[in-house]
Coordinates of C-alpha atoms and ligand atoms in Angstrom, one line a residue:
M4 CA 108.5 66.2 108.1
R5 CA 109.4 64.8 105.6
S6 CA 113.1 63.6 104.9
V7 CA 112.8 62.7 101.3
R8 CA 111.3 64.0 98.7
L9 CA 107.4 62.7 97.7
T10 CA 105.4 62.9 95.3
T11 CA 102.1 65.2 95.3
A12 CA 99.6 62.2 96.1
A13 CA 101.6 60.7 98.4
L14 CA 102.4 64.4 100.4
A15 CA 98.6 64.4 100.4
A16 CA 98.1 60.9 101.9
V17 CA 100.4 62.2 104.2
A18 CA 98.6 65.5 105.0
V19 CA 95.4 63.5 105.5
S20 CA 96.4 61.2 107.7
L21 CA 99.4 63.3 109.9
P22 CA 98.0 63.6 113.6
L23 CA 97.5 67.0 114.5
T24 CA 100.5 66.8 117.1
A25 CA 103.3 66.5 114.7
V26 CA 102.2 69.5 112.6
P27 CA 104.5 71.6 113.6
A28 CA 103.4 74.1 116.3
A29 CA 105.6 77.6 116.1
A30 CA 103.8 79.3 112.8
A31 CA 99.6 79.2 113.7
P32 CA 98.6 81.6 116.2
P33 CA 94.7 81.8 117.0
D34 CA 93.3 83.2 113.8
H35 CA 90.0 84.9 116.0
A36 CA 92.0 87.3 118.5
N37 CA 91.9 90.1 116.8
A38 CA 90.8 90.2 112.7
K39 CA 93.4 92.8 111.8
H40 CA 97.2 91.1 113.4
N41 CA 96.1 87.6 110.9
R42 CA 94.4 88.5 108.1
L43 CA 95.6 89.7 104.9
R44 CA 92.2 91.0 103.5
E45 CA 92.0 92.9 106.9
A46 CA 95.3 94.2 107.3
A47 CA 95.1 95.3 103.5
P48 CA 94.8 99.1 103.9
D49 CA 91.6 100.3 102.0
D50 CA 92.5 100.3 98.5
L51 CA 93.5 97.3 98.0
V52 CA 92.3 93.4 97.7
I53 CA 94.5 90.7 98.7
G54 CA 93.7 87.8 96.5
T55 CA 94.3 84.6 95.7
A56 CA 93.5 81.5 93.5
I57 CA 90.8 78.9 93.9
A58 CA 92.0 75.3 94.0
G59 CA 90.1 73.2 91.4
G60 CA 90.7 72.0 87.3
G61 CA 93.7 72.1 85.3
H62 CA 96.6 70.1 87.2
H63 CA 94.4 68.5 90.3
D64 CA 92.6 66.8 87.8
D65 CA 95.4 63.9 88.1
Q66 CA 95.8 63.8 91.9
D67 CA 94.2 61.7 94.3
Y68 CA 92.8 64.0 96.8
P69 CA 89.5 65.2 96.5
D70 CA 88.0 68.9 95.1
P71 CA 90.1 71.1 97.2
F72 CA 87.4 74.1 96.7
T73 CA 84.5 71.2 97.9
A74 CA 86.0 68.7 99.9
D75 CA 88.1 70.1 102.0
H76 CA 87.3 72.0 104.9
K77 CA 90.1 73.5 106.6
Y78 CA 91.3 74.8 102.7
R79 CA 87.7 76.5 102.4
T80 CA 88.3 78.5 105.9
I81 CA 91.5 80.4 105.3
L82 CA 90.2 81.2 101.9
D83 CA 87.2 82.9 103.5
R84 CA 89.4 84.5 106.5
Q85 CA 92.3 85.7 104.8
F86 CA 91.3 86.7 101.5
G87 CA 89.1 89.5 100.1
S88 CA 89.6 88.3 96.5
V89 CA 89.4 85.2 94.6
S90 CA 90.3 83.7 91.1
A91 CA 89.1 80.8 89.5
E92 CA 91.8 78.9 89.0
N93 CA 91.1 77.0 86.0
Q94 CA 87.3 76.5 86.4
M95 CA 87.1 79.1 83.8
K96 CA 88.7 78.9 81.5
W97 CA 86.7 77.5 78.4
E98 CA 87.9 74.2 78.4
Y99 CA 85.5 73.7 81.9
I100 CA 83.1 76.3 80.9
H101 CA 82.2 75.5 77.4
P102 CA 83.1 71.6 77.7
E103 CA 80.6 71.5 73.6
Q104 CA 80.6 73.2 70.9
D105 CA 76.5 73.4 72.5
S106 CA 76.8 73.6 75.9
Y107 CA 78.4 75.5 79.0
D108 CA 79.2 74.0 82.3
F109 CA 78.6 76.6 85.3
E110 CA 78.4 75.1 88.1
A111 CA 82.0 75.3 89.3
A112 CA 82.1 79.0 88.7
D113 CA 78.5 79.6 90.0
A114 CA 80.2 78.3 93.1
I115 CA 83.3 79.9 93.3
V116 CA 80.6 84.1 92.6
D117 CA 78.1 82.8 95.2
F118 CA 80.7 81.4 97.9
A119 CA 82.7 85.4 97.7
E120 CA 79.7 87.4 97.1
R121 CA 78.5 85.1 100.7
N122 CA 82.2 85.6 101.8
G123 CA 82.6 90.0 100.5
Q124 CA 85.5 88.8 98.6
Q125 CA 85.8 90.3 94.9
V126 CA 86.3 87.8 92.1
R127 CA 89.0 87.9 89.1
G128 CA 87.8 86.4 86.1
H129 CA 90.2 84.1 84.1
T130 CA 90.1 84.3 81.5
L131 CA 89.0 85.0 77.8
L132 CA 90.8 84.4 74.9
W133 CA 94.0 82.4 75.2
H134 CA 96.3 80.2 73.7
S135 CA 95.8 77.2 76.1
Q136 CA 93.0 75.3 77.9
N137 CA 90.5 75.5 74.9
P138 CA 88.4 72.0 74.8
D139 CA 89.0 70.0 71.5
W140 CA 85.8 70.9 69.3
L141 CA 87.8 74.4 69.3
E142 CA 90.5 73.8 68.4
E143 CA 90.3 70.8 65.9
G144 CA 86.7 71.8 64.6
D145 CA 86.8 73.6 61.3
F146 CA 85.1 76.4 61.5
S147 CA 85.2 79.5 59.0
D148 CA 86.4 82.8 60.6
T149 CA 82.9 84.0 60.9
E150 CA 81.8 80.8 63.0
L151 CA 85.2 81.5 64.8
R152 CA 83.7 84.9 65.5
A153 CA 81.1 83.9 66.5
I154 CA 82.0 81.5 68.6
L155 CA 83.7 83.8 70.1
R156 CA 81.8 86.7 70.7
D157 CA 79.2 84.7 71.7
H158 CA 80.9 82.5 74.1
I159 CA 81.8 86.1 76.2
T160 CA 78.8 87.2 75.8
T161 CA 77.1 84.2 77.5
V162 CA 80.1 84.2 80.7
V163 CA 80.8 87.7 81.3
G164 CA 76.8 87.8 80.8
R165 CA 76.3 85.6 83.2
Y166 CA 78.4 87.1 86.0
A167 CA 77.9 90.9 85.0
G168 CA 77.8 93.1 88.3
R169 CA 79.7 90.4 89.7
I170 CA 83.3 89.6 88.6
Q171 CA 84.8 92.9 89.1
Q172 CA 87.5 92.2 87.2
W173 CA 87.6 90.0 83.7
D174 CA 91.5 88.5 82.4
V175 CA 89.8 89.3 78.4
A176 CA 93.1 88.2 76.9
N177 CA 96.0 85.7 77.9
E178 CA 99.3 85.7 77.4
I179 CA 99.0 86.8 73.9
F180 CA 102.3 87.6 73.4
D181 CA 105.8 85.8 73.0
G182 CA 108.6 86.2 74.8
D183 CA 110.8 88.7 72.3
G184 CA 106.8 90.3 72.3
N185 CA 105.9 88.6 68.9
L186 CA 101.7 88.1 69.5
R187 CA 101.1 84.3 69.2
T188 CA 100.7 83.8 65.4
E189 CA 100.8 80.1 65.2
E190 CA 99.4 79.0 68.5
N191 CA 96.4 81.8 69.4
I192 CA 93.7 80.4 67.5
W193 CA 91.9 83.6 67.5
I194 CA 94.9 85.5 66.6
R195 CA 96.0 83.2 63.4
E196 CA 92.6 82.0 62.1
L197 CA 90.7 86.3 63.0
G198 CA 94.2 88.6 62.7
P199 CA 95.3 90.9 65.5
G200 CA 92.1 93.2 65.5
I201 CA 90.3 90.4 67.0
I202 CA 91.9 90.9 70.2
A203 CA 90.0 95.0 70.6
D204 CA 86.8 93.4 70.1
A205 CA 86.9 90.8 72.5
F206 CA 87.6 93.9 75.5
R207 CA 84.0 95.5 73.1
W208 CA 82.5 92.1 73.9
A209 CA 83.1 91.8 77.1
H210 CA 82.3 95.8 78.5
E211 CA 78.9 94.9 76.3
A212 CA 78.4 92.0 78.7
D213 CA 79.3 94.5 81.5
P214 CA 80.3 97.2 81.2
S215 CA 81.3 97.6 84.8
A216 CA 83.8 95.0 85.1
E217 CA 87.2 96.5 84.5
L218 CA 89.0 94.8 81.6
F219 CA 92.4 93.5 82.1
L220 CA 96.0 92.2 80.0
N221 CA 97.6 89.4 81.9
D222 CA 100.6 87.8 81.1
Y223 CA 103.8 86.5 83.1
N224 CA 107.3 87.7 82.5
V225 CA 105.9 90.7 82.0
E226 CA 107.2 92.4 85.3
G227 CA 110.1 94.2 84.5
V228 CA 110.8 96.2 81.5
N229 CA 111.1 94.4 78.5
A230 CA 110.6 93.7 75.4
K231 CA 106.9 91.7 76.4
S232 CA 105.8 94.6 78.6
D233 CA 107.4 97.0 75.7
A234 CA 104.9 95.5 73.1
Y235 CA 101.9 95.1 76.0
H236 CA 102.6 99.2 77.1
E237 CA 102.6 99.8 73.0
L238 CA 98.9 98.0 72.2
A239 CA 97.8 99.1 75.4
R240 CA 97.8 102.9 73.5
D241 CA 96.5 101.6 70.9
L242 CA 93.6 100.3 71.9
L243 CA 93.3 103.2 74.4
A244 CA 93.7 105.6 71.2
Q245 CA 91.1 103.2 69.4
D246 CA 88.8 103.8 71.9
V247 CA 88.4 100.1 73.0
P248 CA 87.0 99.3 76.7
L249 CA 90.5 97.6 78.4
H250 CA 91.4 99.2 82.2
G251 CA 93.9 97.1 83.2
F252 CA 97.5 95.3 83.0
A253 CA 98.5 92.7 84.9
A254 CA 101.5 91.3 85.4
Q255 CA 100.6 87.6 86.9
G256 CA 103.7 87.7 89.4
H257 CA 105.4 83.5 88.5
L258 CA 108.8 84.0 90.4
S259 CA 111.9 81.9 91.1
I260 CA 113.7 82.8 93.4
E261 CA 116.4 81.1 91.3
Y262 CA 116.1 84.7 89.5
E263 CA 116.9 87.8 90.4
F264 CA 113.8 89.3 91.2
P265 CA 112.7 92.0 88.7
G266 CA 113.9 95.5 91.0
D267 CA 112.1 97.0 88.0
L268 CA 108.3 95.8 88.9
E269 CA 107.6 99.8 90.2
E270 CA 108.5 101.1 87.2
N271 CA 106.4 99.1 84.6
L272 CA 103.4 99.2 86.8
G273 CA 104.6 102.3 86.2
R274 CA 104.4 103.4 83.1
F275 CA 101.1 101.5 82.6
D276 CA 99.1 103.7 85.4
D277 CA 100.6 106.2 83.5
L278 CA 98.7 105.3 80.3
G279 CA 95.8 105.9 83.1
L280 CA 95.4 101.8 83.7
A281 CA 94.9 100.0 86.6
T282 CA 97.0 97.8 87.1
A283 CA 97.1 93.7 89.2
I284 CA 99.4 91.1 90.5
T285 CA 97.3 88.6 89.6
E286 CA 99.7 85.4 89.5
I287 CA 102.1 85.5 92.3
D288 CA 103.9 82.9 93.7
V289 CA 107.7 82.4 94.0
R290 CA 109.3 79.0 93.7
M291 CA 112.6 77.2 94.9
E292 CA 115.3 74.4 94.1
L293 CA 114.1 71.9 97.2
P294 CA 116.9 69.9 98.4
E295 CA 117.1 66.5 98.1
S296 CA 115.6 66.2 101.9
G297 CA 111.8 68.2 100.0
R298 CA 111.6 70.8 102.4
P299 CA 113.5 74.6 101.6
T300 CA 115.4 75.5 104.1
H301 CA 116.0 78.8 106.3
A302 CA 117.4 81.1 103.3
Q303 CA 115.3 80.1 101.3
L304 CA 112.0 81.0 102.8
G305 CA 113.7 84.1 103.9
Q306 CA 114.6 84.6 100.0
Q307 CA 111.6 83.8 99.0
A308 CA 109.7 85.9 102.3
D309 CA 111.5 88.8 100.5
Y310 CA 110.3 88.5 97.2
Y311 CA 107.3 88.6 97.8
R312 CA 107.4 91.7 99.6
R313 CA 108.9 93.5 97.4
A314 CA 106.5 92.6 94.7
L315 CA 103.7 94.0 97.2
R316 CA 105.6 97.1 97.9
A317 CA 105.8 97.8 94.0
C318 CA 102.4 97.0 94.3
L319 CA 101.2 99.8 97.3
N320 CA 104.1 101.9 95.7
V321 CA 101.6 102.9 91.9
D322 CA 98.2 104.5 93.2
G323 CA 95.7 102.2 90.5
C324 CA 97.7 99.1 91.6
E325 CA 94.8 97.9 94.1
S326 CA 94.8 94.0 93.4
F327 CA 97.5 92.0 94.5
T328 CA 96.8 88.2 94.1
I329 CA 98.8 84.9 95.0
W330 CA 98.6 81.5 93.1
G331 CA 97.1 79.0 95.4
F332 CA 97.9 79.8 99.1
T333 CA 98.9 76.4 100.0
D334 CA 102.2 73.9 98.4
K335 CA 99.9 71.1 99.6
Y336 CA 97.4 72.5 96.2
S337 CA 100.3 73.7 94.0
W338 CA 100.9 73.8 90.2
V339 CA 104.3 74.0 90.4
P340 CA 106.1 70.4 91.0
H341 CA 104.2 69.2 89.0
T342 CA 105.1 71.6 86.2
F343 CA 108.9 72.6 86.8
E344 CA 110.7 69.5 88.8
G345 CA 112.4 69.6 91.6
E346 CA 111.1 73.0 92.3
G347 CA 108.2 73.8 94.3
A348 CA 107.9 75.7 98.2
A349 CA 106.1 78.0 96.5
T350 CA 103.4 79.3 98.1
V351 CA 103.0 81.2 101.5
M352 CA 101.4 78.2 103.3
N353 CA 103.4 74.8 103.8
D354 CA 101.2 71.7 102.9
H355 CA 99.9 71.5 106.4
F356 CA 98.6 75.4 106.1
V357 CA 102.0 76.4 108.4
R358 CA 102.2 79.9 107.8
K359 CA 105.5 80.5 106.1
P360 CA 107.5 83.4 106.2
A361 CA 106.6 84.9 103.0
F362 CA 103.0 84.5 105.2
F363 CA 104.1 87.4 107.8
S364 CA 106.0 89.4 105.6
L365 CA 103.1 90.0 103.4
L366 CA 101.2 90.9 107.0
G367 CA 103.3 92.6 108.2
T368 CA 104.3 95.1 104.9
L369 CA 100.7 95.6 104.5
K370 CA 99.6 96.4 108.5
A371 CA 102.9 98.7 107.8
A372 CA 101.1 100.3 104.8
E373 CA 98.1 101.3 106.1
Ligands
9MR5 O1 97.4 76.6 88.1 C1 97.0 76.3 87.1 C2 96.5 74.6 86.6 O2 96.5 73.7 87.4 C3 96.7 74.4 85.3 O3 97.0 73.1 85.0 C4 98.4 74.8 84.4 C5 97.5 75.0 82.8 O4 98.5 75.5 82.3 O5 97.3 76.8 84.1 C6 97.9 77.4 85.6 O6 97.7 78.1 85.5 C7 98.1 79.3 84.7 C8 97.0 80.2 84.4 O7 95.8 79.8 83.8 C9 97.6 80.9 83.6 N1 99.6 81.9 84.0 C10 100.0 80.5 84.7 C11 99.4 79.7 85.3 C12 100.2 78.7 85.7 O8 100.9 77.7 84.8

């Protein structure tokens, strides 16, 4: 075990070189005994799918470990065993899937969709209209409004069309409001250049390309009832009134034990449910400030487990909340330490894939829900 805080690169090296005997043995009972007792996907009730993001791209590009999805055998095994749904952490974002104006790169996205199909998993597509992780050719290009519209339409038609019938939920519009509940009219190239009406068009184009996919609004800090989730509620009502094919509202769920749990999560999801929308938790993780040792304390892990449990419970209590996705299942590949200095341990397994109390709290909650 670590006694000092290590960089992620060093941690990855430790994880690779650690002899099996040095891995804490207590927490991992054999998986094969009875799948229902050990596996989230089997323990989940029929109307709820438990998902995870598939690590790759984004912050992983700067690490010295090989691509987790294609190169880490243990990672792949757990991915298949534990989860009934997978999300592309970065691999379907514009900068990866549409790196040049005239060419798409589907290799990583295809691999995810093929893997999911082989393993009987659903796929959440992420994402089509966002202010971040867009390629330079787009952000720095000199396009007329007509050209930009055509670019977005072509992208949505091509990407959603390619996976028609194989991606069950798409995050069509991601993070379009700021914390005060104002549309991101400066940061988001589409809204800035084409006006807010482009949001409805994005949903219409996605629906044309795959009429069977459920189309979502997705954001962070919208777990509770607040200015931002109010803005989404109003937008959702407007879009539905115009017969725009909007099917769902998703709260990402990037939580921290340094802040109170959003106790009104169920109430908030419920008011979108009342509009006739599906709801989902799409990216949950629960970070914490790590002590100097780099290891979370028992109390922190207990609090984290409680946050995961309460979020899952809220989803279970809302009829149309049928998808609960964690943003990665192992701390080894989590985005958190790369964004929040001194914080981490946000997922349900540690760097060595040992299950934390949070894993067991999800499993227990699912079993109790049957
Ligand atoms: O986990 C993703 C990380 O690998 C990327 O570096 C980062 C870049 O913005 O995006 C992370 O995923 C984000 C997701 O796409 C949208 N919601 C917030 C997630 C965490 O930042």
